[in-house]
Amino acid sequence: MQKQYMILTLFLSLLIMISPLWSQDDQEFKNFNRAGKTIYNFLRVEQGARPAAMGGAFTAVSDDINAIFYNPAGLANIQTMEYVFSYSNWLVGSRFYSGAVGYKTGFGTFGLSFVHFGIEEFEETLPLQPEGTGRMVGAGNLALGLAYARGITDKLSLGGHVRYIQENLDMDTRRTVAIDVATYYRTGFRDLTLGVALRNLGPDQAVSRVTQSESFPMPIDFNVTIASEILGSHEGPYSVLMSFENGFTIDWGDRYRLGTEIWLMNIVALRAGYHFNYSNQDFSLGVGLAPQIRGKKLNVDLAYAHFQEYFDAPIRVSISGTF
């Protein structure tokens, strides 16, 4: 018991020591939001219909393969081998495709992930050719990741996620590497869990070949979450899970996410979430089915995210399960 508390304390201390990298001037964030001051922001878009339906408040839940995108330490919770594939019709005709697979061994749990973001091609226009040149222009982003998680004790697990990131805008390409570090802790009080994740930690990068002196930071997020089953039990006829998350970002300040998940007969799931201190997005809803097919778990999840104005609500669909 003393050992696991010592390890958790050391890990949290490390995150606190790293915090000056993104905090810089706390008063600056209290006075105004620095929206648009980071690069590779597609990394912040919620992946997986189940976590998205819960408003992204998933860091302390992370009990399946979706953990690789939110809290890689949660990969230690998977039993054997799990997978997830997701699709989202994102904003203004863009698309997200993502997926992951995790495999538990005697040396820990390993995971592979990918996220692909693409927009619809459009015709190039020039000052002297405002009607178009006939050449089509495309853009997109790609992230490929390798994750590892290990249970230090039966209550505490640590994990990391290293990702190669590429961004393409027509013939211009940018590349970098980012890491996530996280911890997952079962308190032992009922089903209360704590999750802490530092995500998208990487070097600043110039975004223009002309203004190489001007660099922009990665979209670093620091998330602290608490989650618990407040009613019922997952082994019983019903259960109600609640999760609350505080997320700090270097270009916006504090944000908050609230999520809930209701399971009925361990087959049907109803989900809802809410985003606080977001400029546009607010509530989300979702449903899931989890039938057993020849002893293998199969989950089909659907999520709806509401945007207050300007954008159509995106729909996410995920299929996940065990091999």
Tab-separated table of C-alpha atoms in Angstrom:
chain	number	residue	atom	x	y	z
A	1	MET	CA	0.000	0.000	0.000
A	2	GLN	CA	2.784	2.425	0.935
A	3	LYS	CA	4.621	1.622	-2.314
A	4	GLN	CA	1.682	2.483	-4.563
A	5	TYR	CA	1.067	5.791	-2.776
A	6	MET	CA	4.754	6.640	-3.167
A	7	ILE	CA	4.687	5.913	-6.909
A	8	LEU	CA	1.499	7.942	-7.397
A	9	THR	CA	2.990	10.857	-5.460
A	10	LEU	CA	6.171	10.781	-7.539
A	11	PHE	CA	4.192	10.737	-10.787
A	12	LEU	CA	1.960	13.629	-9.775
A	13	SER	CA	5.051	15.553	-8.642
A	14	LEU	CA	6.576	15.036	-12.077
A	15	LEU	CA	3.486	16.477	-13.746
A	16	ILE	CA	3.584	19.476	-11.415
A	17	MET	CA	7.246	20.096	-12.239
A	18	ILE	CA	6.446	19.964	-15.952
A	19	SER	CA	3.542	22.398	-15.586
A	20	PRO	CA	5.668	25.572	-16.145
A	21	LEU	CA	6.114	24.400	-19.746
A	22	TRP	CA	2.510	25.307	-20.508
A	23	SER	CA	1.409	27.599	-17.674
A	24	GLN	CA	3.809	30.471	-18.560
A	25	ASP	CA	1.699	33.344	-17.241
A	26	ASP	CA	-1.441	32.241	-15.441
A	27	GLN	CA	-2.854	35.771	-15.389
A	28	GLU	CA	-2.710	35.830	-19.181
A	29	PHE	CA	-5.228	32.991	-19.389
A	30	LYS	CA	-7.514	34.620	-16.842
A	31	ASN	CA	-7.670	37.809	-18.905
A	32	PHE	CA	-8.267	36.369	-22.361
A	33	ASN	CA	-8.286	33.153	-24.344
A	34	ARG	CA	-5.462	32.551	-26.803
A	35	ALA	CA	-7.550	30.608	-29.342
A	36	GLY	CA	-5.737	29.710	-32.533
A	37	LYS	CA	-2.271	29.891	-30.978
A	38	THR	CA	-1.497	26.184	-31.209
A	39	ILE	CA	-0.845	23.755	-34.065
A	40	TYR	CA	-2.069	20.215	-34.834
A	41	ASN	CA	-5.386	20.946	-33.132
A	42	PHE	CA	-7.006	17.906	-34.747
A	43	LEU	CA	-5.396	15.970	-31.856
A	44	ARG	CA	-7.947	17.522	-29.505
A	45	VAL	CA	-11.011	16.215	-31.319
A	46	GLU	CA	-12.644	13.426	-29.314
A	47	GLN	CA	-12.186	9.995	-30.876
A	48	GLY	CA	-14.545	7.087	-30.292
A	49	ALA	CA	-18.316	7.354	-30.046
A	50	ARG	CA	-18.468	6.152	-26.448
A	51	PRO	CA	-16.137	8.821	-24.952
A	52	ALA	CA	-17.543	11.522	-27.252
A	53	ALA	CA	-21.105	10.807	-26.098
A	54	MET	CA	-19.873	11.275	-22.510
A	55	GLY	CA	-18.596	14.746	-23.350
A	56	GLY	CA	-14.982	13.590	-23.472
A	57	ALA	CA	-14.935	13.089	-19.680
A	58	PHE	CA	-13.185	9.757	-20.114
A	59	THR	CA	-9.734	10.074	-18.514
A	60	ALA	CA	-10.800	8.346	-15.267
A	61	VAL	CA	-13.145	5.890	-17.035
A	62	SER	CA	-10.671	4.458	-19.594
A	63	ASP	CA	-11.692	0.840	-19.097
A	64	ASP	CA	-11.490	-0.234	-22.743
A	65	ILE	CA	-9.375	0.310	-25.854
A	66	ASN	CA	-10.628	3.907	-26.209
A	67	ALA	CA	-8.284	4.705	-23.323
A	68	ILE	CA	-5.401	4.964	-25.798
A	69	PHE	CA	-6.719	8.376	-26.933
A	70	TYR	CA	-7.545	9.736	-23.449
A	71	ASN	CA	-5.504	7.980	-20.778
A	72	PRO	CA	-3.038	5.364	-22.040
A	73	ALA	CA	-2.581	4.075	-18.474
A	74	GLY	CA	-6.134	2.739	-18.762
A	75	LEU	CA	-4.969	0.213	-21.350
A	76	ALA	CA	-3.894	-1.904	-18.378
A	77	ASN	CA	-7.631	-2.535	-17.826
A	78	ILE	CA	-8.194	-4.521	-21.017
A	79	GLN	CA	-8.309	-8.282	-20.520
A	80	THR	CA	-6.835	-9.771	-23.699
A	81	MET	CA	-6.906	-8.102	-27.104
A	82	GLU	CA	-9.286	-5.267	-28.019
A	83	TYR	CA	-9.897	-3.098	-31.056
A	84	VAL	CA	-11.903	-0.009	-32.028
A	85	PHE	CA	-12.637	1.684	-35.367
A	86	SER	CA	-14.445	5.022	-35.551
A	87	TYR	CA	-15.825	7.371	-38.164
A	88	SER	CA	-17.047	10.948	-37.766
A	89	ASN	CA	-18.521	13.367	-40.283
A	90	TRP	CA	-16.819	16.415	-38.800
A	91	LEU	CA	-17.312	20.108	-39.515
A	92	VAL	CA	-17.753	21.722	-42.965
A	93	GLY	CA	-17.620	18.462	-44.892
A	94	SER	CA	-14.470	17.131	-43.227
A	95	ARG	CA	-14.029	13.556	-41.997
A	96	PHE	CA	-12.283	11.710	-39.179
A	97	TYR	CA	-11.218	8.076	-39.281
A	98	SER	CA	-9.535	6.553	-36.250
A	99	GLY	CA	-8.740	3.177	-34.799
A	100	ALA	CA	-6.684	1.330	-32.238
A	101	VAL	CA	-5.757	-2.153	-31.121
A	102	GLY	CA	-4.401	-3.241	-27.755
A	103	TYR	CA	-2.812	-6.479	-26.587
A	104	LYS	CA	-2.152	-7.461	-22.992
A	105	THR	CA	0.992	-9.459	-22.224
A	106	GLY	CA	2.846	-10.514	-19.100
A	107	PHE	CA	5.050	-7.440	-19.538
A	108	GLY	CA	2.231	-4.915	-19.790
A	109	THR	CA	-0.261	-3.802	-22.421
A	110	PHE	CA	0.819	-2.566	-25.841
A	111	GLY	CA	-1.321	-0.506	-28.190
A	112	LEU	CA	-1.281	0.904	-31.721
A	113	SER	CA	-3.414	3.840	-32.834
A	114	PHE	CA	-4.137	6.001	-35.851
A	115	VAL	CA	-6.144	9.158	-36.502
A	116	HIS	CA	-6.748	10.529	-39.995
A	117	PHE	CA	-8.424	13.849	-40.688
A	118	GLY	CA	-9.268	15.016	-44.198
A	119	ILE	CA	-11.250	17.749	-45.904
A	120	GLU	CA	-13.048	17.851	-49.229
A	121	GLU	CA	-10.795	18.919	-52.089
A	122	PHE	CA	-11.384	22.379	-53.491
A	123	GLU	CA	-10.305	24.152	-56.647
A	124	GLU	CA	-7.315	26.480	-56.490
A	125	THR	CA	-7.996	30.170	-57.187
A	126	LEU	CA	-5.524	32.966	-57.918
A	127	PRO	CA	-5.870	36.775	-58.063
A	128	LEU	CA	-5.784	36.626	-61.869
A	129	GLN	CA	-7.875	33.438	-61.977
A	130	PRO	CA	-10.663	34.001	-59.419
A	131	GLU	CA	-12.887	31.446	-61.124
A	132	GLY	CA	-10.337	28.703	-60.512
A	133	THR	CA	-7.271	27.221	-62.160
A	134	GLY	CA	-8.627	23.713	-62.566
A	135	ARG	CA	-6.095	22.308	-60.067
A	136	MET	CA	-7.576	20.673	-56.971
A	137	VAL	CA	-6.108	21.335	-53.543
A	138	GLY	CA	-6.263	18.907	-50.627
A	139	ALA	CA	-5.317	18.967	-46.943
A	140	GLY	CA	-5.252	16.507	-44.084
A	141	ASN	CA	-3.641	15.284	-40.902
A	142	LEU	CA	-2.337	11.938	-39.732
A	143	ALA	CA	-1.263	10.632	-36.320
A	144	LEU	CA	0.262	7.170	-35.775
A	145	GLY	CA	0.845	6.059	-32.206
A	146	LEU	CA	2.494	3.401	-30.062
A	147	ALA	CA	1.296	3.067	-26.473
A	148	TYR	CA	2.337	1.095	-23.419
A	149	ALA	CA	0.675	0.644	-20.015
A	150	ARG	CA	1.600	-1.382	-16.990
A	151	GLY	CA	-0.131	-2.052	-13.717
A	152	ILE	CA	2.258	-1.132	-10.917
A	153	THR	CA	-0.139	-2.578	-8.345
A	154	ASP	CA	-3.690	-3.921	-8.499
A	155	LYS	CA	-4.908	-0.305	-8.113
A	156	LEU	CA	-2.336	1.869	-9.868
A	157	SER	CA	-1.247	1.816	-13.510
A	158	LEU	CA	0.996	4.110	-15.554
A	159	GLY	CA	1.060	4.564	-19.301
A	160	GLY	CA	2.478	6.503	-22.219
A	161	HIS	CA	1.613	7.127	-25.861
A	162	VAL	CA	4.147	8.284	-28.477
A	163	ARG	CA	2.749	9.617	-31.761
A	164	TYR	CA	4.182	10.549	-35.119
A	165	ILE	CA	2.152	13.482	-36.466
A	166	GLN	CA	1.965	14.791	-40.021
A	167	GLU	CA	0.037	17.720	-41.438
A	168	ASN	CA	-0.421	18.329	-45.168
A	169	LEU	CA	-1.694	21.460	-46.874
A	170	ASP	CA	-1.419	20.991	-50.625
A	171	MET	CA	2.348	20.600	-51.231
A	172	ASP	CA	3.402	21.809	-47.777
A	173	THR	CA	4.054	19.111	-45.151
A	174	ARG	CA	4.859	19.408	-41.448
A	175	ARG	CA	5.961	16.573	-39.157
A	176	THR	CA	6.607	16.192	-35.462
A	177	VAL	CA	6.452	13.757	-32.532
A	178	ALA	CA	4.295	14.140	-29.412
A	179	ILE	CA	3.887	12.095	-26.244
A	180	ASP	CA	1.134	11.489	-23.705
A	181	VAL	CA	1.843	10.386	-20.121
A	182	ALA	CA	-0.884	9.329	-17.729
A	183	THR	CA	-1.876	7.504	-14.578
A	184	TYR	CA	-4.989	5.562	-13.590
A	185	TYR	CA	-5.779	4.895	-9.933
A	186	ARG	CA	-8.502	2.854	-8.253
A	187	THR	CA	-9.005	4.363	-4.819
A	188	GLY	CA	-10.595	1.281	-3.266
A	189	PHE	CA	-13.577	3.326	-2.104
A	190	ARG	CA	-16.550	1.783	-3.882
A	191	ASP	CA	-15.783	2.122	-7.611
A	192	LEU	CA	-14.100	5.534	-7.378
A	193	THR	CA	-11.254	6.043	-9.873
A	194	LEU	CA	-8.893	8.930	-10.566
A	195	GLY	CA	-7.242	9.700	-13.886
A	196	VAL	CA	-4.508	12.193	-14.704
A	197	ALA	CA	-3.204	12.712	-18.256
A	198	LEU	CA	-0.746	15.117	-19.861
A	199	ARG	CA	-1.359	14.970	-23.601
A	200	ASN	CA	0.265	16.259	-26.799
A	201	LEU	CA	3.573	17.232	-25.223
A	202	GLY	CA	5.987	18.170	-28.006
A	203	PRO	CA	8.241	20.887	-29.436
A	204	ASP	CA	7.090	24.238	-30.802
A	205	GLN	CA	7.104	24.476	-34.578
A	206	ALA	CA	7.005	27.175	-37.254
A	207	VAL	CA	4.011	26.897	-39.554
A	208	SER	CA	5.223	29.099	-42.401
A	209	ARG	CA	8.332	28.813	-44.520
A	210	VAL	CA	8.383	32.600	-44.746
A	211	THR	CA	8.133	33.403	-41.025
A	212	GLN	CA	10.402	30.708	-39.602
A	213	SER	CA	11.088	32.912	-36.569
A	214	GLU	CA	7.465	32.605	-35.418
A	215	SER	CA	6.762	29.252	-33.774
A	216	PHE	CA	3.595	27.863	-32.277
A	217	PRO	CA	3.228	25.357	-29.416
A	218	MET	CA	1.589	21.960	-29.439
A	219	PRO	CA	-2.018	21.741	-28.150
A	220	ILE	CA	-0.938	20.532	-24.717
A	221	ASP	CA	-3.765	19.389	-22.441
A	222	PHE	CA	-3.592	18.517	-18.748
A	223	ASN	CA	-6.662	16.579	-17.616
A	224	VAL	CA	-7.645	15.519	-14.098
A	225	THR	CA	-10.761	13.355	-13.772
A	226	ILE	CA	-12.791	11.536	-11.157
A	227	ALA	CA	-15.323	8.815	-11.988
A	228	SER	CA	-17.524	6.399	-10.092
A	229	GLU	CA	-20.587	4.183	-10.365
A	230	ILE	CA	-23.109	6.084	-8.279
A	231	LEU	CA	-25.964	3.583	-8.655
A	232	GLY	CA	-26.117	-0.125	-9.267
A	233	SER	CA	-23.287	-2.301	-10.494
A	234	HIS	CA	-21.976	-3.265	-13.908
A	235	GLU	CA	-22.516	-6.907	-12.939
A	236	GLY	CA	-26.151	-6.212	-11.981
A	237	PRO	CA	-29.272	-5.343	-13.993
A	238	TYR	CA	-28.286	-1.670	-14.239
A	239	SER	CA	-25.527	0.781	-13.390
A	240	VAL	CA	-25.039	4.547	-13.534
A	241	LEU	CA	-21.521	5.912	-14.046
A	242	MET	CA	-20.645	9.578	-13.548
A	243	SER	CA	-17.422	11.300	-14.558
A	244	PHE	CA	-16.221	14.865	-14.042
A	245	GLU	CA	-13.098	16.245	-15.727
A	246	ASN	CA	-11.059	19.418	-15.369
A	247	GLY	CA	-9.014	20.119	-18.483
A	248	PHE	CA	-6.373	22.823	-18.730
A	249	THR	CA	-5.143	23.862	-22.158
A	250	ILE	CA	-2.345	26.278	-23.005
A	251	ASP	CA	-4.489	28.326	-25.394
A	252	TRP	CA	-7.813	28.518	-23.583
A	253	GLY	CA	-7.520	28.070	-19.841
A	254	ASP	CA	-9.692	25.786	-17.722
A	255	ARG	CA	-12.421	23.737	-19.334
A	256	TYR	CA	-14.769	21.262	-17.684
A	257	ARG	CA	-16.507	18.142	-18.939
A	258	LEU	CA	-19.271	16.109	-17.351
A	259	GLY	CA	-20.303	12.673	-18.539
A	260	THR	CA	-22.671	9.891	-17.579
A	261	GLU	CA	-23.252	6.343	-18.788
A	262	ILE	CA	-26.231	4.137	-17.918
A	263	TRP	CA	-26.055	0.390	-18.599
A	264	LEU	CA	-29.199	-1.748	-18.773
A	265	MET	CA	-28.751	-5.522	-18.455
A	266	ASN	CA	-25.153	-4.982	-19.524
A	267	ILE	CA	-26.375	-4.846	-23.130
A	268	VAL	CA	-27.780	-1.363	-23.798
A	269	ALA	CA	-25.944	1.830	-22.848
A	270	LEU	CA	-27.360	5.372	-22.727
A	271	ARG	CA	-24.857	8.230	-22.537
A	272	ALA	CA	-24.805	11.997	-22.167
A	273	GLY	CA	-22.209	14.694	-21.600
A	274	TYR	CA	-21.719	18.416	-21.354
A	275	HIS	CA	-18.829	20.784	-22.181
A	276	PHE	CA	-18.363	23.834	-19.942
A	277	ASN	CA	-16.366	26.935	-20.997
A	278	TYR	CA	-16.305	25.930	-24.653
A	279	SER	CA	-16.888	28.592	-27.280
A	280	ASN	CA	-19.356	26.567	-29.330
A	281	GLN	CA	-19.853	22.940	-28.318
A	282	ASP	CA	-22.180	22.118	-25.421
A	283	PHE	CA	-24.089	18.833	-24.938
A	284	SER	CA	-23.658	15.383	-26.399
A	285	LEU	CA	-25.788	12.239	-26.442
A	286	GLY	CA	-25.186	8.643	-27.369
A	287	VAL	CA	-26.332	5.047	-27.323
A	288	GLY	CA	-24.503	1.746	-27.402
A	289	LEU	CA	-25.225	-1.949	-27.890
A	290	ALA	CA	-22.968	-4.680	-26.505
A	291	PRO	CA	-24.105	-8.137	-27.623
A	292	GLN	CA	-22.035	-11.265	-27.050
A	293	ILE	CA	-21.221	-13.173	-30.235
A	294	ARG	CA	-19.655	-16.602	-29.709
A	295	GLY	CA	-18.173	-15.505	-26.435
A	296	LYS	CA	-16.603	-12.367	-27.921
A	297	LYS	CA	-17.566	-8.849	-26.956
A	298	LEU	CA	-18.886	-6.567	-29.703
A	299	ASN	CA	-19.841	-2.926	-29.105
A	300	VAL	CA	-21.638	-0.685	-31.588
A	301	ASP	CA	-21.761	2.930	-30.408
A	302	LEU	CA	-23.321	6.099	-31.780
A	303	ALA	CA	-22.728	9.679	-30.573
A	304	TYR	CA	-24.298	13.037	-31.369
A	305	ALA	CA	-22.531	16.300	-30.444
A	306	HIS	CA	-24.448	19.572	-30.476
A	307	PHE	CA	-22.843	22.835	-31.588
A	308	GLN	CA	-24.537	26.041	-30.512
A	309	GLU	CA	-24.226	27.782	-33.890
A	310	TYR	CA	-22.388	27.924	-37.207
A	311	PHE	CA	-21.811	24.163	-37.609
A	312	ASP	CA	-23.942	21.098	-38.221
A	313	ALA	CA	-23.817	18.548	-35.413
A	314	PRO	CA	-21.289	15.787	-36.130
A	315	ILE	CA	-22.277	12.127	-35.832
A	316	ARG	CA	-19.762	9.523	-34.664
A	317	VAL	CA	-19.992	5.774	-35.149
A	318	SER	CA	-17.686	3.215	-33.524
A	319	ILE	CA	-17.303	-0.539	-33.616
A	320	SER	CA	-15.170	-2.161	-30.932
A	321	GLY	CA	-14.728	-5.531	-29.305
A	322	THR	CA	-12.384	-8.344	-28.392
A	323	PHE	CA	-10.599	-10.887	-30.558
